[in-house]
mmCIF file of C-alpha atoms and ligand atoms in Angstrom:
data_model
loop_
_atom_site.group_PDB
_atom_site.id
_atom_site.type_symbol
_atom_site.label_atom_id
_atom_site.label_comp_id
_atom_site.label_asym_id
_atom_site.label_seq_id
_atom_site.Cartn_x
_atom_site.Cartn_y
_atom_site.Cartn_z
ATOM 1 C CA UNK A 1 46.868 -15.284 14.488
ATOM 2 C CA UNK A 2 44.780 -16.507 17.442
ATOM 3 C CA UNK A 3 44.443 -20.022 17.943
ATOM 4 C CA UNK A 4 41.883 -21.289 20.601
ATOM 5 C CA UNK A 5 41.396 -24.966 21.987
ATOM 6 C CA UNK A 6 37.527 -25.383 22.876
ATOM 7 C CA UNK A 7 36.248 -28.713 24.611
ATOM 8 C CA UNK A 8 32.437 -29.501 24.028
ATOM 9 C CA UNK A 9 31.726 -31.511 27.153
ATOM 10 C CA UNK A 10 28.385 -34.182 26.193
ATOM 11 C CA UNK A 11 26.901 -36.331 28.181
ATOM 12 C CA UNK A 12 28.306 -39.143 26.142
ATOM 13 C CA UNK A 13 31.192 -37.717 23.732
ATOM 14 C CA UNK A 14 33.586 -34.947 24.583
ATOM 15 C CA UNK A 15 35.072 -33.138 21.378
ATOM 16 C CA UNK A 16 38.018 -30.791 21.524
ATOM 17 C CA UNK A 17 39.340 -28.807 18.770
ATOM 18 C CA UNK A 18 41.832 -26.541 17.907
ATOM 19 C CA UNK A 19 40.473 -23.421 16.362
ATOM 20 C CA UNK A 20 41.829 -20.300 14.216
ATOM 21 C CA UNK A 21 40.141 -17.950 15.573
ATOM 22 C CA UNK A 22 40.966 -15.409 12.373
ATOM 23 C CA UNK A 23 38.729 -17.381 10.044
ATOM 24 C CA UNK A 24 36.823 -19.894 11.970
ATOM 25 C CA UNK A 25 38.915 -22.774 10.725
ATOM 26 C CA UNK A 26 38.906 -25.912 12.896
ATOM 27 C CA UNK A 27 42.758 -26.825 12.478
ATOM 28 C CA UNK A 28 42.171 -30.161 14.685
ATOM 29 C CA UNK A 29 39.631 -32.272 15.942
ATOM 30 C CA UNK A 30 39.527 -35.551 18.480
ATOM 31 C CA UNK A 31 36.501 -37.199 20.215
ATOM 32 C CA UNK A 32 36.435 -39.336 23.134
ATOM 33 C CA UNK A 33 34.061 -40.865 24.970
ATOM 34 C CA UNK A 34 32.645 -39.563 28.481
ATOM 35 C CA UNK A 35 31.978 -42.520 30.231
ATOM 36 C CA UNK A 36 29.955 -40.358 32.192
ATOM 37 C CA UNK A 37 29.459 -43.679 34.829
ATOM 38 C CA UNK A 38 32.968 -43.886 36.045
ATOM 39 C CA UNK A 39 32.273 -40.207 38.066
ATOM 40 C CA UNK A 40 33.653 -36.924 38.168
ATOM 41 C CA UNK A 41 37.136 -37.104 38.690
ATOM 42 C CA UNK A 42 37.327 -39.348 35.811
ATOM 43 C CA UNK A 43 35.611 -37.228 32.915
ATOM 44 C CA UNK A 44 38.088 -34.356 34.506
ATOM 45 C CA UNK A 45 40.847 -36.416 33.765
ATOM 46 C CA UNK A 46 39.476 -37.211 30.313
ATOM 47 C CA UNK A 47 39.042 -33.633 29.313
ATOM 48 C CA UNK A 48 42.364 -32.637 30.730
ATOM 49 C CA UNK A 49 44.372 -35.235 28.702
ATOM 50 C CA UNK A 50 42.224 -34.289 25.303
ATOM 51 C CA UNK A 51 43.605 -30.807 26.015
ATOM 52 C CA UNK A 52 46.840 -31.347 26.915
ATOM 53 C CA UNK A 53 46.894 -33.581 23.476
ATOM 54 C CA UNK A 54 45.777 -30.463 21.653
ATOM 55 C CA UNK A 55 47.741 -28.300 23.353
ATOM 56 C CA UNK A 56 51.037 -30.359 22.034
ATOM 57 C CA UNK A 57 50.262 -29.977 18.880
ATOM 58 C CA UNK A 58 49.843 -26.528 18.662
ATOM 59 C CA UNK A 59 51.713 -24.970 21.066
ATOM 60 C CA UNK A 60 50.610 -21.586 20.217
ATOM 61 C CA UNK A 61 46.913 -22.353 21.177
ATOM 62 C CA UNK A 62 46.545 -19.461 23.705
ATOM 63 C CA UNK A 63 43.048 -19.748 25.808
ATOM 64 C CA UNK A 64 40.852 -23.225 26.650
ATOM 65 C CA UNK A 65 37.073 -22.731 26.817
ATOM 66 C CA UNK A 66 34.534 -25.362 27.401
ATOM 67 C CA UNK A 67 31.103 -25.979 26.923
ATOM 68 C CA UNK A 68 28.704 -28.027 28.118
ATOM 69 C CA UNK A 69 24.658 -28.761 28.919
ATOM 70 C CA UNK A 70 23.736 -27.320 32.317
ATOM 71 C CA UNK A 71 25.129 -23.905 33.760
ATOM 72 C CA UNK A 72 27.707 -22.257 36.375
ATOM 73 C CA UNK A 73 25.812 -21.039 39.504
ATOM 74 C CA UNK A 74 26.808 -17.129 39.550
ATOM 75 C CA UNK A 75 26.578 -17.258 43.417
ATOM 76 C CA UNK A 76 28.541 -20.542 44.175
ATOM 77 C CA UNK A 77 30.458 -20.901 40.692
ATOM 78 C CA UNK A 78 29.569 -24.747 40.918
ATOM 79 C CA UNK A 79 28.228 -26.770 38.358
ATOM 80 C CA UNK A 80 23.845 -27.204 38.020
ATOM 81 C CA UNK A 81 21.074 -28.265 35.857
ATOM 82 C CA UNK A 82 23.694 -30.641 33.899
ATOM 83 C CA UNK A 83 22.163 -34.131 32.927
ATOM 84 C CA UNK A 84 25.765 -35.279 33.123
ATOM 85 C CA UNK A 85 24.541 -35.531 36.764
ATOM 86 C CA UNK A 86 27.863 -36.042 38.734
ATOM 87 C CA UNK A 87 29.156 -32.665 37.358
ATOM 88 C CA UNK A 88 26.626 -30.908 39.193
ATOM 89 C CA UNK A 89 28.026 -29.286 42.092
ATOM 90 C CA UNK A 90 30.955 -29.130 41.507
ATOM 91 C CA UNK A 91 33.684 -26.904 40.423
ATOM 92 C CA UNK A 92 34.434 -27.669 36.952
ATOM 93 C CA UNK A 93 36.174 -24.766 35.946
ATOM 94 C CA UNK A 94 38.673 -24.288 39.147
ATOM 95 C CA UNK A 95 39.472 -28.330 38.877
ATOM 96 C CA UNK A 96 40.143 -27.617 35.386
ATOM 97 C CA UNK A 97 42.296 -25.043 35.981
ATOM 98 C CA UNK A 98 44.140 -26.637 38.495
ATOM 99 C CA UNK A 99 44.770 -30.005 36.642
ATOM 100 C CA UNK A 100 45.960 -27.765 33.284
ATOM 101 C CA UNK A 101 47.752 -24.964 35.053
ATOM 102 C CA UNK A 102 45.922 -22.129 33.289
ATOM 103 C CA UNK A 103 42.704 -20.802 34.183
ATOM 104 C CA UNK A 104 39.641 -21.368 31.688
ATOM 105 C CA UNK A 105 36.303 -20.991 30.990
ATOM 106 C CA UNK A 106 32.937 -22.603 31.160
ATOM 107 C CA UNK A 107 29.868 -21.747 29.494
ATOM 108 C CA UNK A 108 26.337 -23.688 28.859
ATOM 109 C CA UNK A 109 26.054 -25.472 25.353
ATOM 110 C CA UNK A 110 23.327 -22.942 24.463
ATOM 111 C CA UNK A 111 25.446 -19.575 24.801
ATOM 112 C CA UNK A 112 28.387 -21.466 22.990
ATOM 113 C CA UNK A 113 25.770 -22.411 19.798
ATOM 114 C CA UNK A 114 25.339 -18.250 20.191
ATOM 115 C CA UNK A 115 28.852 -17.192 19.985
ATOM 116 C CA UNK A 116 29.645 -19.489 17.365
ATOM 117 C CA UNK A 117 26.921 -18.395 15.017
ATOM 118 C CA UNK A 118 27.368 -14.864 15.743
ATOM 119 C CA UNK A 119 31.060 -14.585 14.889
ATOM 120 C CA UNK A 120 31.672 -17.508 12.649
ATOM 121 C CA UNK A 121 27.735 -18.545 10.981
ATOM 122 C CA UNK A 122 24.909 -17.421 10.430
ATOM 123 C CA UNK A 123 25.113 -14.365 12.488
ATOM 124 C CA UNK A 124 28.085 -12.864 11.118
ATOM 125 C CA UNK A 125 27.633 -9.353 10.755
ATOM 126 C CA UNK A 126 25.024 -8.593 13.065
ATOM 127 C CA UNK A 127 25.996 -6.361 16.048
ATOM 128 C CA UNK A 128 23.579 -8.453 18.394
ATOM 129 C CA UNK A 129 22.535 -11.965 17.683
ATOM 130 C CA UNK A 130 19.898 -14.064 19.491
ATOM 131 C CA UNK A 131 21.412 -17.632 19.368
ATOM 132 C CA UNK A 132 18.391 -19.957 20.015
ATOM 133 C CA UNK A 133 18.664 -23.857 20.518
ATOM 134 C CA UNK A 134 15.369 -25.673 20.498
ATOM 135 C CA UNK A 135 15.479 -29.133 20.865
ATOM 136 C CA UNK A 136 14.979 -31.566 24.205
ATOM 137 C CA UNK A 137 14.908 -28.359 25.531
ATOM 138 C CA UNK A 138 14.785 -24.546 24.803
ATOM 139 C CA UNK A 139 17.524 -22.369 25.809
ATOM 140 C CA UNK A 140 19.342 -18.800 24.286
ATOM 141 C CA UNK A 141 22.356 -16.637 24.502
ATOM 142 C CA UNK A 142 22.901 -13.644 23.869
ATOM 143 C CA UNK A 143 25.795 -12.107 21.610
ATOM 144 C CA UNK A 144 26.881 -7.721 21.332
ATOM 145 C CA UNK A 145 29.518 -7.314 19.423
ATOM 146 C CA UNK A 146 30.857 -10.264 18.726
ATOM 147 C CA UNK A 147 31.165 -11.103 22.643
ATOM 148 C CA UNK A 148 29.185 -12.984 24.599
ATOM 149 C CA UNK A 149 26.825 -11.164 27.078
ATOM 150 C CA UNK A 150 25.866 -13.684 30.303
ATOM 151 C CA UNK A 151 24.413 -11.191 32.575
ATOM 152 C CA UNK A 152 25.257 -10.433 36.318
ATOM 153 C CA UNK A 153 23.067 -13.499 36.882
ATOM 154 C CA UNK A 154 23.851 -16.051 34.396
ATOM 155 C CA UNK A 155 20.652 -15.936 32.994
ATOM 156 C CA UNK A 156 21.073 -13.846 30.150
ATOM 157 C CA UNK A 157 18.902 -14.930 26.474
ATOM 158 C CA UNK A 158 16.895 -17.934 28.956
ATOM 159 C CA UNK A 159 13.785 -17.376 26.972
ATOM 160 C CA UNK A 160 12.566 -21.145 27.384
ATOM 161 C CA UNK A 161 11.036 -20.628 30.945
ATOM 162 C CA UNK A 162 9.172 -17.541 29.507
ATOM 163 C CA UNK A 163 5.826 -18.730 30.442
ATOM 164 C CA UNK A 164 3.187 -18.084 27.462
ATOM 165 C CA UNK A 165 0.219 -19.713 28.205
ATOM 166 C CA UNK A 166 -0.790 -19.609 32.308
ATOM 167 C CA UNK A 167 -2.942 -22.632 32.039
ATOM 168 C CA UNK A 168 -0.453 -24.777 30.118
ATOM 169 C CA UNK A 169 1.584 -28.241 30.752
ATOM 170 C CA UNK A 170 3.395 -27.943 34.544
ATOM 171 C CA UNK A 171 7.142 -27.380 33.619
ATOM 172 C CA UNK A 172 10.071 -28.733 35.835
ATOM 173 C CA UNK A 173 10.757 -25.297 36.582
ATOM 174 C CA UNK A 174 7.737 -25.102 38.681
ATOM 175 C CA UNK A 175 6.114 -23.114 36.251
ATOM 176 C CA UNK A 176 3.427 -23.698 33.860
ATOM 177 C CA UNK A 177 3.129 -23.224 29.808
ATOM 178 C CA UNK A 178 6.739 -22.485 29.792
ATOM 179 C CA UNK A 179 8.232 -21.810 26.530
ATOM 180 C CA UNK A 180 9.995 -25.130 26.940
ATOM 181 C CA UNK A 181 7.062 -26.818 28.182
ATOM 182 C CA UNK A 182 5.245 -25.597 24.293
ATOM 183 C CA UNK A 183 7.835 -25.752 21.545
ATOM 184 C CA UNK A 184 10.871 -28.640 22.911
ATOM 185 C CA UNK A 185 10.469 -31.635 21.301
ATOM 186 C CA UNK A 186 9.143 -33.432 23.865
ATOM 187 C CA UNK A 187 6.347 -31.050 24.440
ATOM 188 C CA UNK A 188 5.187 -31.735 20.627
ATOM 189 C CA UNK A 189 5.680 -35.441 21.188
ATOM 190 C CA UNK A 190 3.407 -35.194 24.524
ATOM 191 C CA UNK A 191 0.790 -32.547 22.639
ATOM 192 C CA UNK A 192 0.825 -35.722 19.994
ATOM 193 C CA UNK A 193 -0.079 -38.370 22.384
ATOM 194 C CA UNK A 194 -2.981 -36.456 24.342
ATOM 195 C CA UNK A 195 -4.436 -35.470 20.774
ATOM 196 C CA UNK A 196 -4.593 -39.068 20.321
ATOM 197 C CA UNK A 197 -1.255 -39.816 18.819
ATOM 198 C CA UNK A 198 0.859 -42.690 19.091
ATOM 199 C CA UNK A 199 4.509 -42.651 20.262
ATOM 200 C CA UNK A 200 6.275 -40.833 17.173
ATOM 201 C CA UNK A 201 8.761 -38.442 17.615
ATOM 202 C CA UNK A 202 8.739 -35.026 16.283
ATOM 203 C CA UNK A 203 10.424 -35.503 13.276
ATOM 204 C CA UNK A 204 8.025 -37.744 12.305
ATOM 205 C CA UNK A 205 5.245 -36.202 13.534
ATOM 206 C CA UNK A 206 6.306 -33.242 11.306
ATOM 207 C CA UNK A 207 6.077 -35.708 8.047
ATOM 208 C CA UNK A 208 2.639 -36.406 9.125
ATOM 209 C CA UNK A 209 1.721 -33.165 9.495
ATOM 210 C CA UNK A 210 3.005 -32.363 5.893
ATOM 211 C CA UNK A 211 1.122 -35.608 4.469
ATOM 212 C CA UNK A 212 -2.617 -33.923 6.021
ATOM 213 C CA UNK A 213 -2.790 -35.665 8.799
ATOM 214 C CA UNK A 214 -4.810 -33.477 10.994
ATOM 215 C CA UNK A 215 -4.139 -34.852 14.725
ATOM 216 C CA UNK A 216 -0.254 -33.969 13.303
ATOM 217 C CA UNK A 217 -0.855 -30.881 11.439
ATOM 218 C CA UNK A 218 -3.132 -29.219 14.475
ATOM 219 C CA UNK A 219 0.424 -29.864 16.794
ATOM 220 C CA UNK A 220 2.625 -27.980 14.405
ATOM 221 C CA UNK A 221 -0.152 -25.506 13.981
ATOM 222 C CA UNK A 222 0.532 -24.949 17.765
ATOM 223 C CA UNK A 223 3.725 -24.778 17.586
ATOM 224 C CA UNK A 224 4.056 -22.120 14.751
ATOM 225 C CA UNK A 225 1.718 -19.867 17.078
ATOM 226 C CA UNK A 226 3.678 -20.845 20.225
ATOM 227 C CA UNK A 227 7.311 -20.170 18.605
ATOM 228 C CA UNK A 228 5.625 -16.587 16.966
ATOM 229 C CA UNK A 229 4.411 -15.490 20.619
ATOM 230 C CA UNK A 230 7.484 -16.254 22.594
ATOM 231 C CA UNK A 231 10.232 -15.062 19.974
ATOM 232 C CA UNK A 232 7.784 -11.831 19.352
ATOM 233 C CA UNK A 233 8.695 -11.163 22.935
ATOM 234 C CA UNK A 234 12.370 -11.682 22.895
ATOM 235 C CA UNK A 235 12.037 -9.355 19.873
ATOM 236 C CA UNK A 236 10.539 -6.483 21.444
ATOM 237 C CA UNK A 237 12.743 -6.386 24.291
ATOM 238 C CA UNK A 238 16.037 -6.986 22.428
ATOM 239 C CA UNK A 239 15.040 -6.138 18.529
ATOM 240 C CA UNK A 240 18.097 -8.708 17.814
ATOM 241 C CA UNK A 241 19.611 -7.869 14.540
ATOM 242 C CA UNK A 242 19.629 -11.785 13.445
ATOM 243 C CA UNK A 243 18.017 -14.496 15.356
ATOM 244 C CA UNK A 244 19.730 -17.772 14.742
ATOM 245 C CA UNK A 245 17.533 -20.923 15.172
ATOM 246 C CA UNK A 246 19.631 -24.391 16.522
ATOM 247 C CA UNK A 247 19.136 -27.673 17.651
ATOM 248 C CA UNK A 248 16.901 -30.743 16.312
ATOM 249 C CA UNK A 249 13.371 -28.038 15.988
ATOM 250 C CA UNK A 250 15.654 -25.742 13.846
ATOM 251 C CA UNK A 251 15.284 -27.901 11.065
ATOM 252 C CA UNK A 252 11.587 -27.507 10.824
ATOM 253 C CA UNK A 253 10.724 -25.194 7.681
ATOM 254 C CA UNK A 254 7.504 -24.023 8.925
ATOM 255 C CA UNK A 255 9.091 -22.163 11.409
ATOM 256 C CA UNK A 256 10.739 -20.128 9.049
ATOM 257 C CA UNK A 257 7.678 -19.233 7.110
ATOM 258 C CA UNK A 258 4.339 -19.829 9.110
ATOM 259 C CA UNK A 259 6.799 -19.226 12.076
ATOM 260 C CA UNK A 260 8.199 -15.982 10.597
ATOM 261 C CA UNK A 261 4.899 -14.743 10.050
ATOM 262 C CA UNK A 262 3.741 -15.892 13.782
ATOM 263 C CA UNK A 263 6.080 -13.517 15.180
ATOM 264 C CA UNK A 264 5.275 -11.125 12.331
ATOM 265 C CA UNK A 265 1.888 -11.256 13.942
ATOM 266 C CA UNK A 266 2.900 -10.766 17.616
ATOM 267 C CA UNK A 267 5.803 -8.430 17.419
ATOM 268 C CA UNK A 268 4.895 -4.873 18.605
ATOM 269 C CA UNK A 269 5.920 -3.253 15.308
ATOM 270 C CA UNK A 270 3.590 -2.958 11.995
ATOM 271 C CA UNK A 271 6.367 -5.183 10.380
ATOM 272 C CA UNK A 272 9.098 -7.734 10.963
ATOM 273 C CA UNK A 273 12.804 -7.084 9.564
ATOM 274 C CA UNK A 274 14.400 -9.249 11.651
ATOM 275 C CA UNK A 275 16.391 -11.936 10.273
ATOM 276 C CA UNK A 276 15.301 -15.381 11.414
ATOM 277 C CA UNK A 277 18.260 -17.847 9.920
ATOM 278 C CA UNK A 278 18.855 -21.570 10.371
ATOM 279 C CA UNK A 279 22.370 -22.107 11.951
ATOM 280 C CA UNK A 280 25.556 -22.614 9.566
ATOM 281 C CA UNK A 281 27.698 -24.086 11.910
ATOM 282 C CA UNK A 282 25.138 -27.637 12.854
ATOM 283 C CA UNK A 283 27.157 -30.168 15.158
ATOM 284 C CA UNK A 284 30.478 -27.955 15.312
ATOM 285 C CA UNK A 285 28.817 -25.092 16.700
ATOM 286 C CA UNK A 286 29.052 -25.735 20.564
ATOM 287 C CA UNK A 287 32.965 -26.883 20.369
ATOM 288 C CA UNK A 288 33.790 -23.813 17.972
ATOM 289 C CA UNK A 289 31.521 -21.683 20.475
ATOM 290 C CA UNK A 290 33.413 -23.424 23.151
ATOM 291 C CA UNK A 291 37.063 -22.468 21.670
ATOM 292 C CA UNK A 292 35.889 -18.267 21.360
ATOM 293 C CA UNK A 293 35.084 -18.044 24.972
ATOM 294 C CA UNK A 294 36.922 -15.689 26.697
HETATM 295 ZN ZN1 ZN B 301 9.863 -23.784 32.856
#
């Protein structure tokens, strides 16, 4: 029996877990705080003493794997893009190593969601699964066989900085009409306000739409069209056999039936069998994803 300690690294909460990796089972859980303000060396600390914790109480836990927002340069193997800013260059996973005596892994929050899903949620059963989180922002990863596939690069399942409209918003990327620049939640909150809308976020904005409103209704209309386009691509290229949807967006319906029949509409085939599933695992899937990296 494999068990597995993962660490999901937030910007605010770090979660560790003890995992079996046989059925999925979380045998142990613990949250701390990151107190991301008191630097570097002290959210290292932080994560080595939740594993070392874990570690005692099941000594059999063979591999540590941790996930978290932001990704591991393939050229320097330091930290970037993290919004836990003082990880960012910097090398998490050798400190790690060092401090625990064993080496480990470290893998963005969106390719853990992937993993997770694929072997242990929705995904199960499919020999490639497209692990999608769409929420603050858009990223992917990319699962064959139950494994996680990065790429030479690192960049492996990035779909959000597809761009699929030329003349759309500018995107931090340097880019414009990004993926993530159409379908993140703060792209439908922005669409919102420049239609005329007030401040509401896109939760609500998705009530509104439901209720007839039309300012509401004409940015989910967008987005339906936007998410069919951009997953239609990912499609053609990969033809996935499940696509798993995560993060605050996945819980839109639409997307799942106006949204389904988007990419329907877009996908170079005369119909769509792909799978399009909401995720299984919700908040447990980046620490479980986190614990199966290998
Ligand atoms: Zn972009």
């Amino acid at each position: 029996m494999a068990r597995r300690i993962g660490v999901d690294l937030g910007g605010t909460k770090i979660e560790g877990v003890v995992l079996d990796d046989a059925d999925g089972r979380v045998l142990r859980r613990e949250r701390v705080p990151t107190e991301s303000a008191r630097g570097y060396d002290h959210i290292v600390e932080t994560v080595a003493a939740l594993v070392e914790r874990l570690r005692a109480t099941h000594p059999d836990a063979g591999s540590i794997g941790i996930g978290t927002p932001g990704a591991i340069s393939s050229r320097t193997g330091l930290m970037k893009n993290s919004n836990t800013t003082c990880l960012n260059g910097r090398d998490l996973p050798a400190d790690l190593a060092r401090r625990l005596g064993q080496p480990l892994r470290v893998e963005n929050d969106a390719n853990c969601f992937a993993l997770a899903e694929a072997r242990h949620g929705a995904g199960q059963g499919g020999r490639l699964v497209f692990g999608v989180i769409m929420g603050t922002g858009v990223g992917g990863g990319l699962v064959i066989d139950g494994r996680l596939w990065s790429g030479p690069q690192h960049i492996a399942g990035e779909w959000g900085h597809h761009v699929i409209d030329p003349q759309g918003p500018h995107c931090y990327c340097g880019q414009r009409g990004c993926v993530e620049s159409l379908i993140s939640g703060p792209a439908l909150e922005r669409r919102y306000r420049e239609l005329g809308g007030d401040g509401a976020d896109t939760p609500a904005i998705v009530v509104r739409a439901r209720a007839g409103e039309d300012r509401a209704g004409r940015v989910v209309e967008q987005l339906v069209a936007h998410f069919g386009r951009a997953l239609a691509n990912v499609i053609d290229i990969l033809d996935p056999d499940v696509v798993v949807l995560g993060g605050g967006l996945s819980m839109i319906d639409e997307l799942y039936a106006g949204g389904r029949d988007a990419v329907a509409r877009y996908v170079f085939n005369d119909e769509l069998r792909t799978p399009i599933r909401r995720h299984q695992l919700g908040d447990s899937a980046g620490v479980i994803g986190a614990a199966l990296l290998e």
